[in-house]
Structure formats: structure tokens, C-alpha cells
Amino acid sequence: QNPKIRKNAVLALEVVFTLSREAMGTIDLEKWKKDQVEWLRQTFDVNSEEIGSNILSVIYHGDEQNGHIHAVLTGCDPSGKLNASYFLDGRAAMIKLQDSYGKMMEERHGLKRGLKGSSAKHEDIKRFYAAQNMALAQEGPEVRTIRGRKETADEYKQLIFKSTIKHFL
């Protein structure tokens, strides 16, 4: 039986788990990876005996500065219907997911959950670089005094660019 899939249906969900550089050196990385899969199963495999697992793929990236995992899931509800809103419908549902994950990571690894209710917003990396390039392209004054030194506008732009990149890494 192949149910009809709506044109605007959510076909897959992506979950990204990240670790800071500091945390990578203090926890058992293999246990952390296994715990990510366990949390995914507990949270998203709502009726795996009858409909199968909602987890399609889990990949660890350890070759970058911050270790992270990408997981791709389907959003099938317990009846087997493609229904991402079963998991993600509304702010309260998202907070519940973050809280349950944070609780597990604190209990098992001593990791702390991010700030609840934070106004921080994720910025798409392409938009970040586009904004950075636009800022660097703008003309600045001929000379600026920074940290007691005189610098040209180009030197100042490079200083700002490097400090901004360090902030995001």
C-alpha cells in the first residue's frame, strides 16, 4: 500500500548534534556517538516494530574542528503516515525535544544544554559570508587608530574579518 504523499509534505528531517572543541577532549567520544543514536531511537522510532525505523542515516564527521553528527530521519507517526508535525508541531514540541536531549547529555556526559529561550538565531553560512564580503567591500576611512596603532582601511577590514571568523569557529 503506497499512500499518496502531499506535494508540500516534509519528506525528511535532519538533526545535527555538535560538540565544542573543549567537550571533545573531555568526554568518551564513542559513548557520545552511541548515545546520539539511542536518543534518536527513543525519540523518533515511535512504532518501529510495525512500520520500521524512522532513522535513515547517521554520519559522524570527526575531520573538522568540532565533531558533529548528521542524522536524516523520516517523520512517520505511529500509524505509519508521513507526519513531521507529530514530532515538531510548535514551539513546545521543539523545547521538549531539546530538553530531553539536554537531560540525557548532562546525565551521561556532564554536558550542559544551551540557554533556554535564547534569542540567538542560526545564520545560514552562505548569508554570513555574503554579508562579510559586503562589509569588506565597503570603503572605510583612510586611517583608523586601533589599539594605539594607525592602520589603513584595508588593514582594519582584515582585523575585523579575522576576529569575526574566530568568533564563529
mmCIF file of C-alpha atoms in Angstrom, residues 31-97:
data_model
loop_
_atom_site.group_PDB
_atom_site.id
_atom_site.type_symbol
_atom_site.label_atom_id
_atom_site.label_comp_id
_atom_site.label_asym_id
_atom_site.label_seq_id
_atom_site.Cartn_x
_atom_site.Cartn_y
_atom_site.Cartn_z
ATOM 1 C CA LYS A 31 29.932 6.553 24.064
ATOM 2 C CA TRP A 32 28.682 10.013 22.960
ATOM 3 C CA LYS A 33 28.143 8.736 19.403
ATOM 4 C CA LYS A 34 26.222 5.690 20.647
ATOM 5 C CA ASP A 35 24.101 7.913 22.905
ATOM 6 C CA GLN A 36 23.119 10.086 19.929
ATOM 7 C CA VAL A 37 21.728 7.043 18.140
ATOM 8 C CA GLU A 38 19.988 5.856 21.318
ATOM 9 C CA TRP A 39 18.317 9.272 21.758
ATOM 10 C CA LEU A 40 17.205 9.262 18.122
ATOM 11 C CA ARG A 41 15.680 5.803 18.542
ATOM 12 C CA GLN A 42 13.911 6.715 21.794
ATOM 13 C CA THR A 43 12.572 9.926 20.290
ATOM 14 C CA PHE A 44 11.748 9.134 16.652
ATOM 15 C CA ASP A 45 11.206 5.373 16.424
ATOM 16 C CA VAL A 46 7.620 5.520 17.662
ATOM 17 C CA ASN A 47 6.417 2.219 16.201
ATOM 18 C CA SER A 48 9.448 0.514 14.678
ATOM 19 C CA GLU A 49 8.036 -2.999 15.222
ATOM 20 C CA GLU A 50 5.231 -2.348 12.736
ATOM 21 C CA ILE A 51 6.436 0.461 10.468
ATOM 22 C CA GLY A 52 10.227 0.184 10.741
ATOM 23 C CA SER A 53 12.742 2.736 11.902
ATOM 24 C CA ASN A 54 12.385 6.434 11.147
ATOM 25 C CA ILE A 55 16.196 6.762 11.195
ATOM 26 C CA LEU A 56 17.561 6.682 7.657
ATOM 27 C CA SER A 57 21.171 7.736 8.163
ATOM 28 C CA VAL A 58 23.557 8.738 10.960
ATOM 29 C CA ILE A 59 27.003 10.009 9.966
ATOM 30 C CA TYR A 60 29.774 11.261 12.274
ATOM 31 C CA HIS A 61 32.124 13.980 10.998
ATOM 32 C CA GLY A 62 35.322 13.967 13.050
ATOM 33 C CA ASP A 63 37.597 15.531 10.453
ATOM 34 C CA GLU A 64 36.532 19.078 11.242
ATOM 35 C CA GLN A 65 37.362 21.299 14.231
ATOM 36 C CA ASN A 66 34.141 20.450 16.041
ATOM 37 C CA GLY A 67 32.941 16.866 15.911
ATOM 38 C CA HIS A 68 29.355 16.544 14.814
ATOM 39 C CA ILE A 69 26.753 14.074 13.637
ATOM 40 C CA HIS A 70 24.203 14.468 10.842
ATOM 41 C CA ALA A 71 21.128 12.280 11.135
ATOM 42 C CA VAL A 72 18.430 12.036 8.464
ATOM 43 C CA LEU A 73 15.000 10.807 9.545
ATOM 44 C CA THR A 74 11.550 10.303 8.176
ATOM 45 C CA GLY A 75 8.697 11.797 10.128
ATOM 46 C CA CYS A 76 6.326 8.844 10.231
ATOM 47 C CA ASP A 77 3.864 8.877 13.116
ATOM 48 C CA PRO A 78 2.872 5.666 14.999
ATOM 49 C CA SER A 79 0.290 4.804 12.329
ATOM 50 C CA GLY A 80 2.954 4.978 9.595
ATOM 51 C CA LYS A 81 1.741 8.203 7.983
ATOM 52 C CA LEU A 82 4.307 10.760 6.884
ATOM 53 C CA ASN A 83 3.631 13.385 9.557
ATOM 54 C CA ALA A 84 6.591 15.525 10.666
ATOM 55 C CA SER A 85 4.306 17.700 12.766
ATOM 56 C CA TYR A 86 3.815 14.710 15.087
ATOM 57 C CA PHE A 87 7.365 15.443 16.307
ATOM 58 C CA LEU A 88 7.871 19.123 15.525
ATOM 59 C CA ASP A 89 4.494 20.816 15.812
ATOM 60 C CA GLY A 90 5.027 24.096 17.624
ATOM 61 C CA ARG A 91 7.477 25.711 19.955
ATOM 62 C CA ALA A 92 6.558 23.490 22.926
ATOM 63 C CA ALA A 93 7.359 20.334 20.947
ATOM 64 C CA MET A 94 10.760 21.704 19.928
ATOM 65 C CA ILE A 95 11.557 22.711 23.516
ATOM 66 C CA LYS A 96 10.549 19.225 24.699
ATOM 67 C CA LEU A 97 12.974 17.656 22.184
#
